[in-house]
Coordinates of C-alpha atoms in Angstrom, one line a residue:
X19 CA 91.7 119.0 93.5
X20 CA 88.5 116.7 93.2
X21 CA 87.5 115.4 96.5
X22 CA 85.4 114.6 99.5
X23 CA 86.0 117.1 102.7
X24 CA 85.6 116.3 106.0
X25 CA 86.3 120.1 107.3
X26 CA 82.9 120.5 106.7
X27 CA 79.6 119.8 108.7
X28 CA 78.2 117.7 111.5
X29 CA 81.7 116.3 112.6
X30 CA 79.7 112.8 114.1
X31 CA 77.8 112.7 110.7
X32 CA 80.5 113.0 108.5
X33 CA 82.4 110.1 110.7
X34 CA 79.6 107.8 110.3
X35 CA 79.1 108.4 106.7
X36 CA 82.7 107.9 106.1
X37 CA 83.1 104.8 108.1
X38 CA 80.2 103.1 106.9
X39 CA 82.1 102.7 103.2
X40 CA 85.0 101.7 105.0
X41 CA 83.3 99.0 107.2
X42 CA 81.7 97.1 104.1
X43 CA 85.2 97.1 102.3
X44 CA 86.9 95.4 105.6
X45 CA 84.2 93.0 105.5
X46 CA 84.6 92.3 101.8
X47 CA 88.4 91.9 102.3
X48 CA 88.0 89.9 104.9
X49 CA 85.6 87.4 103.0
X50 CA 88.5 86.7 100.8
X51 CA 90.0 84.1 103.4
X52 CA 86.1 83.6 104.7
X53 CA 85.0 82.1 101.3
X54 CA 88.0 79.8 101.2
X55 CA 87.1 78.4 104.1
X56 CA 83.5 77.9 103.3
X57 CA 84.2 76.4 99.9
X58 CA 87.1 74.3 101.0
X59 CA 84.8 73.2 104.0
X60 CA 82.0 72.1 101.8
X61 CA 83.9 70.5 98.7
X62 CA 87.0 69.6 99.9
X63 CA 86.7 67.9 103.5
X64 CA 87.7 68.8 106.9
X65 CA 91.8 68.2 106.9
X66 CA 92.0 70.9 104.0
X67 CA 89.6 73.0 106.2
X68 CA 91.8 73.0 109.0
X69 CA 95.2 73.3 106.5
X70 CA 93.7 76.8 105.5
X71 CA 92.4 77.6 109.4
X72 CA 96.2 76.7 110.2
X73 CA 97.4 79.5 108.5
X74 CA 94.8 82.2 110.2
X75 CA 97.3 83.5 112.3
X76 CA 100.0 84.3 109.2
X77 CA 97.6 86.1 106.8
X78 CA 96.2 87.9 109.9
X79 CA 99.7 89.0 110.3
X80 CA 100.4 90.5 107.2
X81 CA 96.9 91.9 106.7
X82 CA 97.7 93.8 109.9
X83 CA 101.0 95.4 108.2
X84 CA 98.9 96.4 104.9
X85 CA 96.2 98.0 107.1
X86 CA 97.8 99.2 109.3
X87 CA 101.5 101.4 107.3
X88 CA 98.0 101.9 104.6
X89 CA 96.2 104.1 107.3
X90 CA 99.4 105.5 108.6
X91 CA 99.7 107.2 104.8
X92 CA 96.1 107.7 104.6
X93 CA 96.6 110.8 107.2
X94 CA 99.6 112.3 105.6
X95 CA 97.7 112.5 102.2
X96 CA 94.6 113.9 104.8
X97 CA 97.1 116.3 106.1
X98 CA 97.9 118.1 103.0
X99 CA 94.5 118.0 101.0
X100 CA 93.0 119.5 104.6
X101 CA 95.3 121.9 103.5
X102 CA 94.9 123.0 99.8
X103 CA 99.0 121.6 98.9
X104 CA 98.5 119.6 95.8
X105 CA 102.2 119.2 94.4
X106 CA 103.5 118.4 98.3
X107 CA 100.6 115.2 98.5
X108 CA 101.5 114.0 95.0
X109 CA 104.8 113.3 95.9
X110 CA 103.6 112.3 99.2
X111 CA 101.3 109.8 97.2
X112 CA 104.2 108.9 94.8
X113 CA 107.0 107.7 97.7
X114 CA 104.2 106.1 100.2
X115 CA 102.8 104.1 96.4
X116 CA 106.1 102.9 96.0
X117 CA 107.1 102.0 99.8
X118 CA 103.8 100.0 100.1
X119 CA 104.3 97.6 96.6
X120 CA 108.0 97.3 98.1
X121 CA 106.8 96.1 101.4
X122 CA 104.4 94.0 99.3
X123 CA 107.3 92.2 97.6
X124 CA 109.2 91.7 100.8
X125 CA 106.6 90.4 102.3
X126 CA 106.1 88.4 99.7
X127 CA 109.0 86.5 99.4
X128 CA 109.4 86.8 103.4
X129 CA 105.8 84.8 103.5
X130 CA 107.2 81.8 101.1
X131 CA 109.9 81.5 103.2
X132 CA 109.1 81.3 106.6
X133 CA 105.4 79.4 105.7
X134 CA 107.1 76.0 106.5
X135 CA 109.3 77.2 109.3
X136 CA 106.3 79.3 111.5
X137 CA 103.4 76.7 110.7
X138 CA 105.6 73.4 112.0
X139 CA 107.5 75.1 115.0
X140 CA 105.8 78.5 116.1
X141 CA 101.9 77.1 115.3
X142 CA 102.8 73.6 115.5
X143 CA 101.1 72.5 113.1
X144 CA 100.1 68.9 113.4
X145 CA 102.2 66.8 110.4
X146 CA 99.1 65.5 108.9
X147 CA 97.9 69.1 107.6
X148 CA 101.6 70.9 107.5
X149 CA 101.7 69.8 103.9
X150 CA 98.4 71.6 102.9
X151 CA 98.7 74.8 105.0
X152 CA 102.3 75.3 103.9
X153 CA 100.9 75.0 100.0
X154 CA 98.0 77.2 101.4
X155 CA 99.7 79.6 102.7
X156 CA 103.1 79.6 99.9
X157 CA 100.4 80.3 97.5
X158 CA 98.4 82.8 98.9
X159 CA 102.3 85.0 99.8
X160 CA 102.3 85.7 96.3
X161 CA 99.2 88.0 95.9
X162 CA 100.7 90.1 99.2
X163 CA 102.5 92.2 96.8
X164 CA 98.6 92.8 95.5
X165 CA 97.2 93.2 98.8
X166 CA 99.8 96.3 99.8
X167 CA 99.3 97.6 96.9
X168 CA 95.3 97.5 97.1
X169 CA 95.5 99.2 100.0
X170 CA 97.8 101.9 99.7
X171 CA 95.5 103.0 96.7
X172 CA 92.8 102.9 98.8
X173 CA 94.4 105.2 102.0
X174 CA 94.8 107.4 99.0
X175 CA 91.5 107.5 97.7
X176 CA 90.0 107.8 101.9
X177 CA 92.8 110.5 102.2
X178 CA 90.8 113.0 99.8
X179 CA 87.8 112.0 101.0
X180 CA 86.3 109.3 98.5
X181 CA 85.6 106.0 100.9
X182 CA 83.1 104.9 98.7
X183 CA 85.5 103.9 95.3
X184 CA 87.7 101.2 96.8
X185 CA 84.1 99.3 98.1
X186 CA 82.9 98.4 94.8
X187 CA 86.3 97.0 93.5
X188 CA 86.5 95.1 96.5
X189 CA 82.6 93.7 96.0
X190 CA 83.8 92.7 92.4
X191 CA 86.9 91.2 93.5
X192 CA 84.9 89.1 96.3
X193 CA 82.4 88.0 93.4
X194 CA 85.3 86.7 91.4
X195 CA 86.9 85.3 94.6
X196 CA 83.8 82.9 94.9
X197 CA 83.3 82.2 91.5
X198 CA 87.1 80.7 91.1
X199 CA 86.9 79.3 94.6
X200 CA 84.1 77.1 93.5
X201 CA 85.8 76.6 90.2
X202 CA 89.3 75.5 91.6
X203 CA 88.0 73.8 94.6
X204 CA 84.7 71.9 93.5
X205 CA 84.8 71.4 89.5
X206 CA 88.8 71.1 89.3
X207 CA 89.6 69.5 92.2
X208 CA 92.3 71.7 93.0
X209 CA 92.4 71.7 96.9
X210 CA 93.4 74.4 99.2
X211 CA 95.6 75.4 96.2
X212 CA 92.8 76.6 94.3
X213 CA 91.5 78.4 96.7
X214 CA 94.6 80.5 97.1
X215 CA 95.1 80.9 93.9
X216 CA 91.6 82.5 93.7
X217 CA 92.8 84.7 96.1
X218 CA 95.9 86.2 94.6
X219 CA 93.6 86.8 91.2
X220 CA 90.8 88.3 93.3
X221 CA 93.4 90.4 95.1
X222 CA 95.4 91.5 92.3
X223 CA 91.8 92.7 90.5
X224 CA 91.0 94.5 93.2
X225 CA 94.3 96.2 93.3
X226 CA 94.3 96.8 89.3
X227 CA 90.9 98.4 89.7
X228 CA 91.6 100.3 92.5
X229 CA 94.9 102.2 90.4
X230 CA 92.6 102.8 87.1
X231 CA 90.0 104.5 88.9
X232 CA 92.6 106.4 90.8
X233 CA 94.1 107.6 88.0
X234 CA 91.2 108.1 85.5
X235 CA 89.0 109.9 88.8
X236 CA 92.0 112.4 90.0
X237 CA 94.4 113.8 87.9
X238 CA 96.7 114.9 90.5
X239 CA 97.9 111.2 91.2
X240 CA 98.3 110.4 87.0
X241 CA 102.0 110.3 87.4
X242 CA 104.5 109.5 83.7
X243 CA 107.0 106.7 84.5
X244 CA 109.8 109.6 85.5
X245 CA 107.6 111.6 88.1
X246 CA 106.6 108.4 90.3
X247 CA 109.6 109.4 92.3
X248 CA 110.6 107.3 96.2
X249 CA 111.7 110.2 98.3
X250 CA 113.1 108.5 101.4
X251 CA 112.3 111.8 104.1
X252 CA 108.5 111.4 102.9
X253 CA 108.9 107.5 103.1
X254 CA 109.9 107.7 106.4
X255 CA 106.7 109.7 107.8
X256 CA 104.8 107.2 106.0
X257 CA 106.4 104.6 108.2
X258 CA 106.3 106.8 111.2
X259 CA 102.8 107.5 110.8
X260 CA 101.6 104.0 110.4
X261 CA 103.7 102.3 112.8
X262 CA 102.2 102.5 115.9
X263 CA 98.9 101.4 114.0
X264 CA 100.5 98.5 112.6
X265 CA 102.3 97.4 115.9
X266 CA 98.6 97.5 117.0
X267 CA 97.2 95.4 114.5
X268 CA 99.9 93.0 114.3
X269 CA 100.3 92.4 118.5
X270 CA 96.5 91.3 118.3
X271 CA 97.4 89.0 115.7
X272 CA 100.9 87.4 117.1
X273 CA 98.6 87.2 120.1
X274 CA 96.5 83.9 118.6
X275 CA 99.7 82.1 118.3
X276 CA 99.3 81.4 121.6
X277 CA 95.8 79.7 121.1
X278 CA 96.3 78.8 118.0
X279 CA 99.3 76.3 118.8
X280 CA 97.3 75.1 121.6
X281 CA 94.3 74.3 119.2
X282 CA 96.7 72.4 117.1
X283 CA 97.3 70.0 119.6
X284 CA 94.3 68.8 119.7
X285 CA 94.2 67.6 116.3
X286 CA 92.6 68.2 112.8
X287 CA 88.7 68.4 113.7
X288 CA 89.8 70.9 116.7
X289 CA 91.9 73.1 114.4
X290 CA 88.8 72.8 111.9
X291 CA 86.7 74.0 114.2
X292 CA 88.8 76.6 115.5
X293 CA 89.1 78.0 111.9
X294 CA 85.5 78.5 111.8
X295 CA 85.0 80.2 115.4
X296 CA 87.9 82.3 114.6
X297 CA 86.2 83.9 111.0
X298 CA 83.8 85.1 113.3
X299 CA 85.5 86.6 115.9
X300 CA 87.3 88.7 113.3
X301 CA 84.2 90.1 112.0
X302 CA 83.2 91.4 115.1
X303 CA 86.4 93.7 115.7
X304 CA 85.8 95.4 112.3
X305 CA 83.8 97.9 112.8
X306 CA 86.3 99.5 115.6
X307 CA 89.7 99.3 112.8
X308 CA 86.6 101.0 110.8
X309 CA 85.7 103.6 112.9
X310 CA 89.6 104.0 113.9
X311 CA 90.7 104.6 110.0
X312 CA 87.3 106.9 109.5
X313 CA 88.8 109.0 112.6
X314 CA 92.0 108.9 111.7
X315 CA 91.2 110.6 107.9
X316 CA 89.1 113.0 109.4
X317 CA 91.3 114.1 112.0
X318 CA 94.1 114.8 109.4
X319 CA 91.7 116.5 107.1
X320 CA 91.4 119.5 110.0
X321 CA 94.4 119.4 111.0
X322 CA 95.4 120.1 107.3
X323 CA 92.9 122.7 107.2
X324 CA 94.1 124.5 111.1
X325 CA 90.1 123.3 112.2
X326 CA 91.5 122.4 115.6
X327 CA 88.3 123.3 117.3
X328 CA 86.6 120.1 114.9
X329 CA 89.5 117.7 115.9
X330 CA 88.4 118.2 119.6
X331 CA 84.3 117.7 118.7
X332 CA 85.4 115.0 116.3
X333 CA 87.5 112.9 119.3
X334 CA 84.8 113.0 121.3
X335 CA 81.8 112.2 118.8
X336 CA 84.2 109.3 118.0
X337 CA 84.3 108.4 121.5
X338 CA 80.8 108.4 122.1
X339 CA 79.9 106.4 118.9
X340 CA 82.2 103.7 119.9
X341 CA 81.6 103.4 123.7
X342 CA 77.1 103.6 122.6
X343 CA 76.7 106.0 125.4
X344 CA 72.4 106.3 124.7
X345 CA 70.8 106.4 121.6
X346 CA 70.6 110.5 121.3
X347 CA 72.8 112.3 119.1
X348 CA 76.3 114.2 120.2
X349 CA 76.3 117.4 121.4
X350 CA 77.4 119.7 119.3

């Protein structure tokens, strides 16, 4: 089995190598909703800008539930290449592949129907934008199936070691993200529609990309139509894996309801605004999800392979790489 271990080497090194990778893709992902709100802001005018800022708190929601089931799976496929058992993580591949692109579709049809619903009574949204954000945010639902899917191919790919992959399809997929945007949004006219429609295609390249390298890089995971089999048992350790990290993510984002439907209060140029401050905020929590999925892959990894002794070293490099204790290097 072609791959990237982590059993091996400086553990601190070998975390910051791998989470460097994973950083940039975050940041790419997260420039998806960043660029529609830049382009909207520019070319459209401030009440679509604060339509699409409206609807922060939703696709922070389900971004949370990709990420966070994603990196759940990402250690169980860790787990079992740490530990040499190749037929065992292709089926483990094959039901968490298939739970994730379900999730995808529920949410997807979950998001169309509740936009309306959770923008005018849960955010509040004020009526003279609730007509934009809901078409925003209707829109962008149907490339959730994508983003799932994106990202269950790439807890794959960071499960045998290869964090590098997924960044490039996710740099391609922002540069058609801001060539449509401007497209859509400036030379069609097309509002905060086009800018999630730009969206959905940039996320569903990104996800199409992702599955053809996975299958043309690693043979293990090139499965016939009959052998992409759903066991349930391995399903649920998916789930039970990445819950704990989803409930995470998503209680940090149910959390800006709160602020967010006392922004909307104040109006359109206040929820603009908001929007704006808010982008930024979210980039600065990044690199800790980063650092948390790098730990979490290399902690499965050694556990896979019985290096117990390299879990321990590995927590606490982690540690002292997040907390910037000095500028020397871990103990060994």
């Amino acid at each position: 089995m072609e791959g990237r271990t982590l059993t091996e080497g400086m553990p601190w090194k070998r975390i910051l190598s791998f989470t460097f990778p994973i950083l940039m893709g975050l940041l790419l992902q997260q420039l998806y909703n960043t660029v529609d709100t830049i382009v909207v802001g520019n070319f459209a005018g401030e009440a679509p800008l604060a339509a699409v800022g409206a609807c922060g708190v939703l696709t922070m929601a389900f971004l949370a539930l990709a990420n966070g089931f994603s990196a759940g799976a990402c250690v169980l496929i860790a787990q079992l290449f740490g530990s040499g058992k190749e037929k065992e993580m292709r089926r483990q591949a094959s039901s968490s592949l298939l739970l994730m692109l379900g999730m995808g579709a529920v949410a997807t049809v979950a998001g169309f129907f509740v936009s309306r619903f959770a923008l005018k009574y849960i955010l509040v949204t004020p009526d003279s934008l609730l007509s934009m954000a809901d078409t925003y945010f209707r829109i962008y639902a149907a490339g959730l199936t994508f983003q799932f899917g994106y990202n269950i191919v790439a807890a794959i790919l960071r499960g045998v070691g290869n964090s590098r992959a997924t960044l490039y399809f996710l740099l391609i997929a922002s540069g058609i993200n801001i060539v449509l945007d401007i497209v859509f949004v400036y030379s069609l006219d097309m509002g905060v529609a086009g800018a999630a429609i730009a969206t959905d295609i940039a996320q569903a390249a990104s996800c199409f990309a992702a599955f053809v390298y996975m299958v043309k890089k690693y043979p293990l995971f090139r499965w016939k139509l009959k052998e992409l089999t759903f066991e349930w048992p391995l399903a649920k350790l998916s789930l039970k894996a990445g819950f704990p990290m989803a409930l995470q993510q998503f209680i940090v984002s149910f959390g800006f309801v709160f602020i967010q439907r006392a922004v909307n209060s104040y109006g359109e140029a206040m929820t603009a605004s908001f929007s704006v401050a808010q982008k930024i905020e979210t980039y600065m929590i990044l690199p800790a999800n980063a650092l948390m999925t790098a730990q979490g892959t290399y902690t499965g990894q050694n556990i896979g392979a019985g290096h117990m002794d390299r879990v321990i070293t590995g927590a606490k490099h982690t540690v002292m790489i997040y907390t910037r204790h000095g500028n020397r290097r871990p103990a060994p």
